[in-house]
mmCIF file with all atom_site columns, C-alpha atoms in Angstrom:
data_model
loop_
_atom_site.group_PDB
_atom_site.id
_atom_site.type_symbol
_atom_site.label_atom_id
_atom_site.label_alt_id
_atom_site.label_comp_id
_atom_site.label_asym_id
_atom_site.label_entity_id
_atom_site.label_seq_id
_atom_site.pdbx_PDB_ins_code
_atom_site.Cartn_x
_atom_site.Cartn_y
_atom_site.Cartn_z
_atom_site.occupancy
_atom_site.B_iso_or_equiv
_atom_site.pdbx_formal_charge
_atom_site.auth_seq_id
_atom_site.auth_comp_id
_atom_site.auth_asym_id
_atom_site.auth_atom_id
_atom_site.pdbx_PDB_model_num
ATOM 1   C CA . MET X 1 1   ? -45.135 -5.260  167.194 1.00 0.00 ? 285 MET X CA 1
ATOM 2   C CA . LYS X 1 2   ? -46.677 -8.750  166.037 1.00 0.00 ? 286 LYS X CA 1
ATOM 3   C CA . LYS X 1 3   ? -44.129 -11.333 165.038 1.00 0.00 ? 287 LYS X CA 1
ATOM 4   C CA . ILE X 1 4   ? -45.390 -13.377 161.995 1.00 0.00 ? 288 ILE X CA 1
ATOM 5   C CA . ALA X 1 5   ? -43.975 -16.650 160.341 1.00 0.00 ? 289 ALA X CA 1
ATOM 6   C CA . ILE X 1 6   ? -45.228 -17.459 157.143 1.00 0.00 ? 290 ILE X CA 1
ATOM 7   C CA . ILE X 1 7   ? -44.787 -21.308 156.170 1.00 0.00 ? 291 ILE X CA 1
ATOM 8   C CA . ASN X 1 8   ? -44.925 -21.882 152.355 1.00 0.00 ? 292 ASN X CA 1
ATOM 9   C CA . GLY X 1 9   ? -45.790 -25.542 151.759 1.00 0.00 ? 293 GLY X CA 1
ATOM 10  C CA . HIS X 1 10  ? -45.869 -25.550 148.209 1.00 0.00 ? 294 HIS X CA 1
ATOM 11  C CA . PRO X 1 11  ? -42.947 -27.551 146.628 1.00 0.00 ? 295 PRO X CA 1
ATOM 12  C CA . HIS X 1 12  ? -42.703 -25.544 143.364 1.00 0.00 ? 296 HIS X CA 1
ATOM 13  C CA . LYS X 1 13  ? -40.970 -22.132 143.770 1.00 0.00 ? 297 LYS X CA 1
ATOM 14  C CA . GLU X 1 14  ? -42.941 -20.514 140.847 1.00 0.00 ? 298 GLU X CA 1
ATOM 15  C CA . SER X 1 15  ? -46.418 -21.489 142.147 1.00 0.00 ? 299 SER X CA 1
ATOM 16  C CA . PHE X 1 16  ? -49.385 -19.058 142.765 1.00 0.00 ? 300 PHE X CA 1
ATOM 17  C CA . ASN X 1 17  ? -48.665 -19.843 146.425 1.00 0.00 ? 301 ASN X CA 1
ATOM 18  C CA . VAL X 1 18  ? -45.498 -17.673 146.442 1.00 0.00 ? 302 VAL X CA 1
ATOM 19  C CA . GLY X 1 19  ? -47.631 -14.784 145.220 1.00 0.00 ? 303 GLY X CA 1
ATOM 20  C CA . VAL X 1 20  ? -49.985 -15.429 148.089 1.00 0.00 ? 304 VAL X CA 1
ATOM 21  C CA . VAL X 1 21  ? -46.932 -15.553 150.603 1.00 0.00 ? 305 VAL X CA 1
ATOM 22  C CA . GLU X 1 22  ? -45.809 -12.240 149.180 1.00 0.00 ? 306 GLU X CA 1
ATOM 23  C CA . ALA X 1 23  ? -49.070 -10.594 149.193 1.00 0.00 ? 307 ALA X CA 1
ATOM 24  C CA . TYR X 1 24  ? -49.638 -11.609 153.023 1.00 0.00 ? 308 TYR X CA 1
ATOM 25  C CA . LYS X 1 25  ? -46.154 -10.504 153.697 1.00 0.00 ? 309 LYS X CA 1
ATOM 26  C CA . GLN X 1 26  ? -46.563 -7.069  152.100 1.00 0.00 ? 310 GLN X CA 1
ATOM 27  C CA . GLY X 1 27  ? -49.880 -6.301  153.958 1.00 0.00 ? 311 GLY X CA 1
ATOM 28  C CA . ALA X 1 28  ? -48.461 -7.419  157.362 1.00 0.00 ? 312 ALA X CA 1
ATOM 29  C CA . MET X 1 29  ? -45.225 -5.325  156.942 1.00 0.00 ? 313 MET X CA 1
ATOM 30  C CA . GLN X 1 30  ? -47.584 -2.359  156.101 1.00 0.00 ? 314 GLN X CA 1
ATOM 31  C CA . SER X 1 31  ? -49.154 -2.899  159.237 1.00 0.00 ? 315 SER X CA 1
ATOM 32  C CA . GLY X 1 32  ? -45.774 -2.901  161.117 1.00 0.00 ? 316 GLY X CA 1
ATOM 33  C CA . ALA X 1 33  ? -45.308 -6.518  161.870 1.00 0.00 ? 317 ALA X CA 1
ATOM 34  C CA . VAL X 1 34  ? -42.174 -8.236  161.458 1.00 0.00 ? 318 VAL X CA 1
ATOM 35  C CA . VAL X 1 35  ? -42.239 -11.226 159.180 1.00 0.00 ? 319 VAL X CA 1
ATOM 36  C CA . LYS X 1 36  ? -39.907 -14.228 158.705 1.00 0.00 ? 320 LYS X CA 1
ATOM 37  C CA . GLU X 1 37  ? -40.539 -16.852 156.097 1.00 0.00 ? 321 GLU X CA 1
ATOM 38  C CA . ILE X 1 38  ? -40.105 -20.631 156.191 1.00 0.00 ? 322 ILE X CA 1
ATOM 39  C CA . VAL X 1 39  ? -39.927 -21.995 152.447 1.00 0.00 ? 323 VAL X CA 1
ATOM 40  C CA . ILE X 1 40  ? -40.131 -25.697 153.089 1.00 0.00 ? 324 ILE X CA 1
ATOM 41  C CA . ALA X 1 41  ? -39.123 -26.564 149.554 1.00 0.00 ? 325 ALA X CA 1
ATOM 42  C CA . ASP X 1 42  ? -35.800 -24.848 150.296 1.00 0.00 ? 326 ASP X CA 1
ATOM 43  C CA . LEU X 1 43  ? -35.086 -26.737 153.468 1.00 0.00 ? 327 LEU X CA 1
ATOM 44  C CA . ASN X 1 44  ? -32.531 -29.610 153.393 1.00 0.00 ? 328 ASN X CA 1
ATOM 45  C CA . PHE X 1 45  ? -34.090 -32.379 155.466 1.00 0.00 ? 329 PHE X CA 1
ATOM 46  C CA . ASN X 1 46  ? -35.287 -36.004 155.237 1.00 0.00 ? 330 ASN X CA 1
ATOM 47  C CA . PRO X 1 47  ? -39.287 -35.593 155.340 1.00 0.00 ? 331 PRO X CA 1
ATOM 48  C CA . ASN X 1 48  ? -39.607 -39.298 156.294 1.00 0.00 ? 332 ASN X CA 1
ATOM 49  C CA . LEU X 1 49  ? -40.056 -39.904 160.118 1.00 0.00 ? 333 LEU X CA 1
ATOM 50  C CA . GLN X 1 50  ? -38.075 -43.093 159.652 1.00 0.00 ? 334 GLN X CA 1
ATOM 51  C CA . PHE X 1 51  ? -38.444 -44.625 163.053 1.00 0.00 ? 335 PHE X CA 1
ATOM 52  C CA . GLY X 1 52  ? -41.978 -43.331 163.930 1.00 0.00 ? 336 GLY X CA 1
ATOM 53  C CA . TYR X 1 53  ? -41.630 -42.093 167.444 1.00 0.00 ? 337 TYR X CA 1
ATOM 54  C CA . GLN X 1 54  ? -39.623 -45.026 168.715 1.00 0.00 ? 338 GLN X CA 1
ATOM 55  C CA . LYS X 1 55  ? -36.371 -43.490 167.973 1.00 0.00 ? 339 LYS X CA 1
ATOM 56  C CA . ARG X 1 56  ? -35.457 -39.838 167.728 1.00 0.00 ? 340 ARG X CA 1
ATOM 57  C CA . MET X 1 57  ? -33.999 -38.580 164.536 1.00 0.00 ? 341 MET X CA 1
ATOM 58  C CA . GLU X 1 58  ? -31.512 -35.859 164.765 1.00 0.00 ? 342 GLU X CA 1
ATOM 59  C CA . LEU X 1 59  ? -32.964 -32.438 163.392 1.00 0.00 ? 343 LEU X CA 1
ATOM 60  C CA . GLU X 1 60  ? -31.158 -31.122 160.397 1.00 0.00 ? 344 GLU X CA 1
ATOM 61  C CA . SER X 1 61  ? -29.586 -27.670 160.719 1.00 0.00 ? 345 SER X CA 1
ATOM 62  C CA . ASP X 1 62  ? -32.555 -26.366 158.430 1.00 0.00 ? 346 ASP X CA 1
ATOM 63  C CA . LEU X 1 63  ? -35.070 -27.780 160.609 1.00 0.00 ? 347 LEU X CA 1
ATOM 64  C CA . ILE X 1 64  ? -33.665 -26.401 163.838 1.00 0.00 ? 348 ILE X CA 1
ATOM 65  C CA . LYS X 1 65  ? -33.806 -22.834 162.177 1.00 0.00 ? 349 LYS X CA 1
ATOM 66  C CA . ALA X 1 66  ? -37.375 -23.452 161.238 1.00 0.00 ? 350 ALA X CA 1
ATOM 67  C CA . TRP X 1 67  ? -38.258 -24.259 164.690 1.00 0.00 ? 351 TRP X CA 1
ATOM 68  C CA . GLU X 1 68  ? -36.571 -21.335 166.040 1.00 0.00 ? 352 GLU X CA 1
ATOM 69  C CA . ILE X 1 69  ? -38.707 -19.039 163.822 1.00 0.00 ? 353 ILE X CA 1
ATOM 70  C CA . ILE X 1 70  ? -41.978 -21.121 164.754 1.00 0.00 ? 354 ILE X CA 1
ATOM 71  C CA . GLN X 1 71  ? -41.044 -20.459 168.496 1.00 0.00 ? 355 GLN X CA 1
ATOM 72  C CA . TRP X 1 72  ? -40.245 -16.867 167.824 1.00 0.00 ? 356 TRP X CA 1
ATOM 73  C CA . ALA X 1 73  ? -43.493 -15.966 166.005 1.00 0.00 ? 357 ALA X CA 1
ATOM 74  C CA . ASP X 1 74  ? -46.852 -14.865 167.464 1.00 0.00 ? 358 ASP X CA 1
ATOM 75  C CA . HIS X 1 75  ? -48.806 -15.814 164.643 1.00 0.00 ? 359 HIS X CA 1
ATOM 76  C CA . LEU X 1 76  ? -48.206 -18.639 162.192 1.00 0.00 ? 360 LEU X CA 1
ATOM 77  C CA . VAL X 1 77  ? -49.486 -18.326 158.521 1.00 0.00 ? 361 VAL X CA 1
ATOM 78  C CA . TRP X 1 78  ? -49.553 -21.617 156.541 1.00 0.00 ? 362 TRP X CA 1
ATOM 79  C CA . VAL X 1 79  ? -49.912 -21.386 152.900 1.00 0.00 ? 363 VAL X CA 1
ATOM 80  C CA . HIS X 1 80  ? -50.332 -24.586 150.842 1.00 0.00 ? 364 HIS X CA 1
ATOM 81  C CA . PRO X 1 81  ? -52.325 -26.195 147.897 1.00 0.00 ? 365 PRO X CA 1
ATOM 82  C CA . VAL X 1 82  ? -54.638 -29.037 148.520 1.00 0.00 ? 366 VAL X CA 1
ATOM 83  C CA . TRP X 1 83  ? -53.604 -32.097 146.581 1.00 0.00 ? 367 TRP X CA 1
ATOM 84  C CA . TRP X 1 84  ? -55.838 -35.220 146.787 1.00 0.00 ? 368 TRP X CA 1
ATOM 85  C CA . GLY X 1 85  ? -57.652 -33.645 149.712 1.00 0.00 ? 369 GLY X CA 1
ATOM 86  C CA . GLY X 1 86  ? -54.394 -33.194 151.688 1.00 0.00 ? 370 GLY X CA 1
ATOM 87  C CA . LEU X 1 87  ? -51.213 -31.331 152.170 1.00 0.00 ? 371 LEU X CA 1
ATOM 88  C CA . PRO X 1 88  ? -48.208 -31.794 149.713 1.00 0.00 ? 372 PRO X CA 1
ATOM 89  C CA . ALA X 1 89  ? -45.931 -34.616 151.084 1.00 0.00 ? 373 ALA X CA 1
ATOM 90  C CA . ILE X 1 90  ? -43.033 -32.254 151.875 1.00 0.00 ? 374 ILE X CA 1
ATOM 91  C CA . THR X 1 91  ? -45.457 -30.229 154.043 1.00 0.00 ? 375 THR X CA 1
ATOM 92  C CA . LYS X 1 92  ? -46.617 -33.321 155.791 1.00 0.00 ? 376 LYS X CA 1
ATOM 93  C CA . GLY X 1 93  ? -43.037 -34.367 156.141 1.00 0.00 ? 377 GLY X CA 1
ATOM 94  C CA . PHE X 1 94  ? -41.980 -31.110 157.593 1.00 0.00 ? 378 PHE X CA 1
ATOM 95  C CA . ILE X 1 95  ? -44.742 -31.471 160.325 1.00 0.00 ? 379 ILE X CA 1
ATOM 96  C CA . ASP X 1 96  ? -43.872 -35.137 161.065 1.00 0.00 ? 380 ASP X CA 1
ATOM 97  C CA . ARG X 1 97  ? -40.164 -34.219 161.576 1.00 0.00 ? 381 ARG X CA 1
ATOM 98  C CA . LEU X 1 98  ? -40.682 -30.968 163.607 1.00 0.00 ? 382 LEU X CA 1
ATOM 99  C CA . PHE X 1 99  ? -43.805 -31.092 165.531 1.00 0.00 ? 383 PHE X CA 1
ATOM 100 C CA . LEU X 1 100 ? -42.603 -33.554 168.127 1.00 0.00 ? 384 LEU X CA 1
ATOM 101 C CA . PRO X 1 101 ? -43.308 -34.773 171.460 1.00 0.00 ? 385 PRO X CA 1
ATOM 102 C CA . GLY X 1 102 ? -41.375 -32.428 173.879 1.00 0.00 ? 386 GLY X CA 1
ATOM 103 C CA . MET X 1 103 ? -41.075 -29.662 171.405 1.00 0.00 ? 387 MET X CA 1
ATOM 104 C CA . ALA X 1 104 ? -44.788 -28.830 170.246 1.00 0.00 ? 388 ALA X CA 1
ATOM 105 C CA . TYR X 1 105 ? -46.646 -30.881 172.804 1.00 0.00 ? 389 TYR X CA 1
ATOM 106 C CA . LYS X 1 106 ? -45.811 -33.141 175.778 1.00 0.00 ? 390 LYS X CA 1
ATOM 107 C CA . TYR X 1 107 ? -47.843 -36.072 176.853 1.00 0.00 ? 391 TYR X CA 1
ATOM 108 C CA . ARG X 1 108 ? -48.363 -36.269 180.851 1.00 0.00 ? 392 ARG X CA 1
ATOM 109 C CA . GLU X 1 109 ? -47.208 -39.247 182.690 1.00 0.00 ? 393 GLU X CA 1
ATOM 110 C CA . ASN X 1 110 ? -49.869 -41.807 183.163 1.00 0.00 ? 394 ASN X CA 1
ATOM 111 C CA . SER X 1 111 ? -52.566 -39.584 181.559 1.00 0.00 ? 395 SER X CA 1
ATOM 112 C CA . VAL X 1 112 ? -54.362 -39.378 178.371 1.00 0.00 ? 396 VAL X CA 1
ATOM 113 C CA . TRP X 1 113 ? -53.898 -35.759 178.538 1.00 0.00 ? 397 TRP X CA 1
ATOM 114 C CA . TRP X 1 114 ? -50.956 -33.500 176.972 1.00 0.00 ? 398 TRP X CA 1
ATOM 115 C CA . ASP X 1 115 ? -49.536 -30.119 177.413 1.00 0.00 ? 399 ASP X CA 1
ATOM 116 C CA . LYS X 1 116 ? -49.766 -27.872 174.437 1.00 0.00 ? 400 LYS X CA 1
ATOM 117 C CA . LEU X 1 117 ? -46.396 -26.242 174.164 1.00 0.00 ? 401 LEU X CA 1
ATOM 118 C CA . LEU X 1 118 ? -47.361 -23.766 171.681 1.00 0.00 ? 402 LEU X CA 1
ATOM 119 C CA . LYS X 1 119 ? -49.943 -22.002 173.450 1.00 0.00 ? 403 LYS X CA 1
ATOM 120 C CA . GLY X 1 120 ? -50.283 -18.271 173.083 1.00 0.00 ? 404 GLY X CA 1
ATOM 121 C CA . LYS X 1 121 ? -49.820 -18.223 169.289 1.00 0.00 ? 405 LYS X CA 1
ATOM 122 C CA . THR X 1 122 ? -52.451 -17.869 166.719 1.00 0.00 ? 406 THR X CA 1
ATOM 123 C CA . GLY X 1 123 ? -52.711 -19.178 163.272 1.00 0.00 ? 407 GLY X CA 1
ATOM 124 C CA . HIS X 1 124 ? -54.140 -18.847 159.744 1.00 0.00 ? 408 HIS X CA 1
ATOM 125 C CA . ILE X 1 125 ? -54.318 -21.524 156.985 1.00 0.00 ? 409 ILE X CA 1
ATOM 126 C CA . ILE X 1 126 ? -54.399 -20.106 153.430 1.00 0.00 ? 410 ILE X CA 1
ATOM 127 C CA . THR X 1 127 ? -55.072 -23.001 151.200 1.00 0.00 ? 411 THR X CA 1
ATOM 128 C CA . THR X 1 128 ? -55.418 -22.949 147.238 1.00 0.00 ? 412 THR X CA 1
ATOM 129 C CA . LEU X 1 129 ? -57.940 -25.296 145.570 1.00 0.00 ? 413 LEU X CA 1
ATOM 130 C CA . ASP X 1 130 ? -58.966 -26.680 142.222 1.00 0.00 ? 414 ASP X CA 1
ATOM 131 C CA . GLN X 1 131 ? -62.620 -26.576 143.441 1.00 0.00 ? 415 GLN X CA 1
ATOM 132 C CA . PRO X 1 132 ? -64.815 -24.009 145.459 1.00 0.00 ? 416 PRO X CA 1
ATOM 133 C CA . GLY X 1 133 ? -63.957 -23.960 149.273 1.00 0.00 ? 417 GLY X CA 1
ATOM 134 C CA . TRP X 1 134 ? -67.550 -24.646 150.107 1.00 0.00 ? 418 TRP X CA 1
ATOM 135 C CA . TYR X 1 135 ? -67.549 -27.727 147.908 1.00 0.00 ? 419 TYR X CA 1
ATOM 136 C CA . TYR X 1 136 ? -64.279 -28.882 149.675 1.00 0.00 ? 420 TYR X CA 1
ATOM 137 C CA . ARG X 1 137 ? -66.044 -28.337 153.165 1.00 0.00 ? 421 ARG X CA 1
ATOM 138 C CA . LEU X 1 138 ? -69.389 -29.884 152.188 1.00 0.00 ? 422 LEU X CA 1
ATOM 139 C CA . MET X 1 139 ? -68.387 -32.801 150.043 1.00 0.00 ? 423 MET X CA 1
ATOM 140 C CA . TYR X 1 140 ? -65.231 -33.706 151.426 1.00 0.00 ? 424 TYR X CA 1
ATOM 141 C CA . GLY X 1 141 ? -65.097 -32.572 154.935 1.00 0.00 ? 425 GLY X CA 1
ATOM 142 C CA . ARG X 1 142 ? -61.974 -30.502 154.397 1.00 0.00 ? 426 ARG X CA 1
ATOM 143 C CA . PRO X 1 143 ? -59.446 -33.118 155.486 1.00 0.00 ? 427 PRO X CA 1
ATOM 144 C CA . SER X 1 144 ? -56.328 -30.889 154.869 1.00 0.00 ? 428 SER X CA 1
ATOM 145 C CA . VAL X 1 145 ? -57.718 -28.256 157.205 1.00 0.00 ? 429 VAL X CA 1
ATOM 146 C CA . ASN X 1 146 ? -58.734 -30.826 159.787 1.00 0.00 ? 430 ASN X CA 1
ATOM 147 C CA . GLN X 1 147 ? -55.424 -32.240 159.868 1.00 0.00 ? 431 GLN X CA 1
ATOM 148 C CA . LEU X 1 148 ? -53.323 -29.042 160.090 1.00 0.00 ? 432 LEU X CA 1
ATOM 149 C CA . LYS X 1 149 ? -55.684 -26.992 162.166 1.00 0.00 ? 433 LYS X CA 1
ATOM 150 C CA . LYS X 1 150 ? -57.266 -29.429 164.595 1.00 0.00 ? 434 LYS X CA 1
ATOM 151 C CA . SER X 1 151 ? -54.771 -32.350 164.736 1.00 0.00 ? 435 SER X CA 1
ATOM 152 C CA . THR X 1 152 ? -51.653 -30.354 164.512 1.00 0.00 ? 436 THR X CA 1
ATOM 153 C CA . LEU X 1 153 ? -52.057 -26.732 165.281 1.00 0.00 ? 437 LEU X CA 1
ATOM 154 C CA . GLU X 1 154 ? -54.700 -26.897 167.933 1.00 0.00 ? 438 GLU X CA 1
ATOM 155 C CA . PHE X 1 155 ? -53.522 -30.115 169.279 1.00 0.00 ? 439 PHE X CA 1
ATOM 156 C CA . CYS X 1 156 ? -50.114 -27.979 170.134 1.00 0.00 ? 440 CYS X CA 1
ATOM 157 C CA . GLY X 1 157 ? -51.938 -25.143 171.554 1.00 0.00 ? 441 GLY X CA 1
ATOM 158 C CA . VAL X 1 158 ? -52.258 -22.701 168.680 1.00 0.00 ? 442 VAL X CA 1
ATOM 159 C CA . LYS X 1 159 ? -55.525 -21.037 168.843 1.00 0.00 ? 443 LYS X CA 1
ATOM 160 C CA . PRO X 1 160 ? -57.554 -19.641 167.183 1.00 0.00 ? 444 PRO X CA 1
ATOM 161 C CA . VAL X 1 161 ? -56.642 -20.581 163.728 1.00 0.00 ? 445 VAL X CA 1
ATOM 162 C CA . LYS X 1 162 ? -58.610 -19.084 160.769 1.00 0.00 ? 446 LYS X CA 1
ATOM 163 C CA . VAL X 1 163 ? -58.908 -20.603 157.365 1.00 0.00 ? 447 VAL X CA 1
ATOM 164 C CA . THR X 1 164 ? -58.994 -18.933 153.925 1.00 0.00 ? 448 THR X CA 1
ATOM 165 C CA . TYR X 1 165 ? -59.772 -20.771 150.861 1.00 0.00 ? 449 TYR X CA 1
ATOM 166 C CA . ILE X 1 166 ? -58.524 -19.546 147.474 1.00 0.00 ? 450 ILE X CA 1
ATOM 167 C CA . GLY X 1 167 ? -60.088 -21.232 144.367 1.00 0.00 ? 451 GLY X CA 1
ATOM 168 C CA . ILE X 1 168 ? -60.764 -22.528 141.766 1.00 0.00 ? 452 ILE X CA 1
ATOM 169 C CA . ILE X 1 169 ? -57.119 -22.030 140.749 1.00 0.00 ? 453 ILE X CA 1
ATOM 170 C CA . ARG X 1 170 ? -57.315 -24.251 137.676 1.00 0.00 ? 454 ARG X CA 1
ATOM 171 C CA . ASN X 1 171 ? -58.226 -22.175 134.618 1.00 0.00 ? 455 ASN X CA 1
ATOM 172 C CA . SER X 1 172 ? -58.390 -18.929 136.747 1.00 0.00 ? 456 SER X CA 1
ATOM 173 C CA . LYS X 1 173 ? -57.956 -15.777 134.789 1.00 0.00 ? 457 LYS X CA 1
ATOM 174 C CA . GLU X 1 174 ? -55.273 -13.201 135.706 1.00 0.00 ? 458 GLU X CA 1
ATOM 175 C CA . GLU X 1 175 ? -58.000 -10.754 136.848 1.00 0.00 ? 459 GLU X CA 1
ATOM 176 C CA . GLN X 1 176 ? -59.216 -13.307 139.443 1.00 0.00 ? 460 GLN X CA 1
ATOM 177 C CA . ARG X 1 177 ? -55.792 -14.184 140.605 1.00 0.00 ? 461 ARG X CA 1
ATOM 178 C CA . VAL X 1 178 ? -54.983 -10.222 141.030 1.00 0.00 ? 462 VAL X CA 1
ATOM 179 C CA . GLU X 1 179 ? -58.246 -10.031 143.034 1.00 0.00 ? 463 GLU X CA 1
ATOM 180 C CA . TRP X 1 180 ? -57.337 -12.875 145.371 1.00 0.00 ? 464 TRP X CA 1
ATOM 181 C CA . LEU X 1 181 ? -53.914 -11.482 146.041 1.00 0.00 ? 465 LEU X CA 1
ATOM 182 C CA . GLN X 1 182 ? -55.460 -8.111  146.974 1.00 0.00 ? 466 GLN X CA 1
ATOM 183 C CA . LYS X 1 183 ? -57.664 -9.987  149.331 1.00 0.00 ? 467 LYS X CA 1
ATOM 184 C CA . ILE X 1 184 ? -54.749 -11.877 150.956 1.00 0.00 ? 468 ILE X CA 1
ATOM 185 C CA . GLU X 1 185 ? -52.951 -8.532  151.348 1.00 0.00 ? 469 GLU X CA 1
ATOM 186 C CA . LYS X 1 186 ? -55.868 -7.054  153.067 1.00 0.00 ? 470 LYS X CA 1
ATOM 187 C CA . LEU X 1 187 ? -55.766 -10.106 155.445 1.00 0.00 ? 471 LEU X CA 1
ATOM 188 C CA . GLY X 1 188 ? -51.990 -9.429  156.057 1.00 0.00 ? 472 GLY X CA 1
ATOM 189 C CA . GLU X 1 189 ? -52.833 -5.787  156.955 1.00 0.00 ? 473 GLU X CA 1
ATOM 190 C CA . LYS X 1 190 ? -55.423 -6.760  159.482 1.00 0.00 ? 474 LYS X CA 1
ATOM 191 C CA . LEU X 1 191 ? -52.690 -9.141  160.840 1.00 0.00 ? 475 LEU X CA 1
ATOM 192 C CA . LYS X 1 192 ? -55.150 -12.110 160.694 1.00 0.00 ? 476 LYS X CA 1
#
């Protein structure tokens, strides 16, 4: 039985991203997976890594619970919009505060190398855009995907990490949104 954590990185509780999360969850549960959700906007935590890595901040109880879900999961599904080419600030703050040395990765003493402490997990990024996914890749080099996929998840050992783009969200019609949600539900059914 696959254990899936869905991380909703949209700060607005009535966004289309909520529908995306629900669609993936429905598909995954139909396939027999156990699903737990982390809704970053619902967490009570300071998203500012106030002292960088020079002084450890105590993790708030909501972050501790979120980390337990991430550790429990076999597969991490991240759902977020792309704003100004990147992640929403609250999602970036969640990563800054939680994907810490000694938790998500560990530098080796006197070495440029590190241990990837999330090895064995797989991932999927589902991101909504106000431009076509191909345009975001070719024109801008997909900075949010590079940051989350390569510089965070793969850095910590999560591999492979698939990416699904949904867009153009702005001015999309209801029929198109229903079609996208059906596609996402099928991804959930395939546990990808």
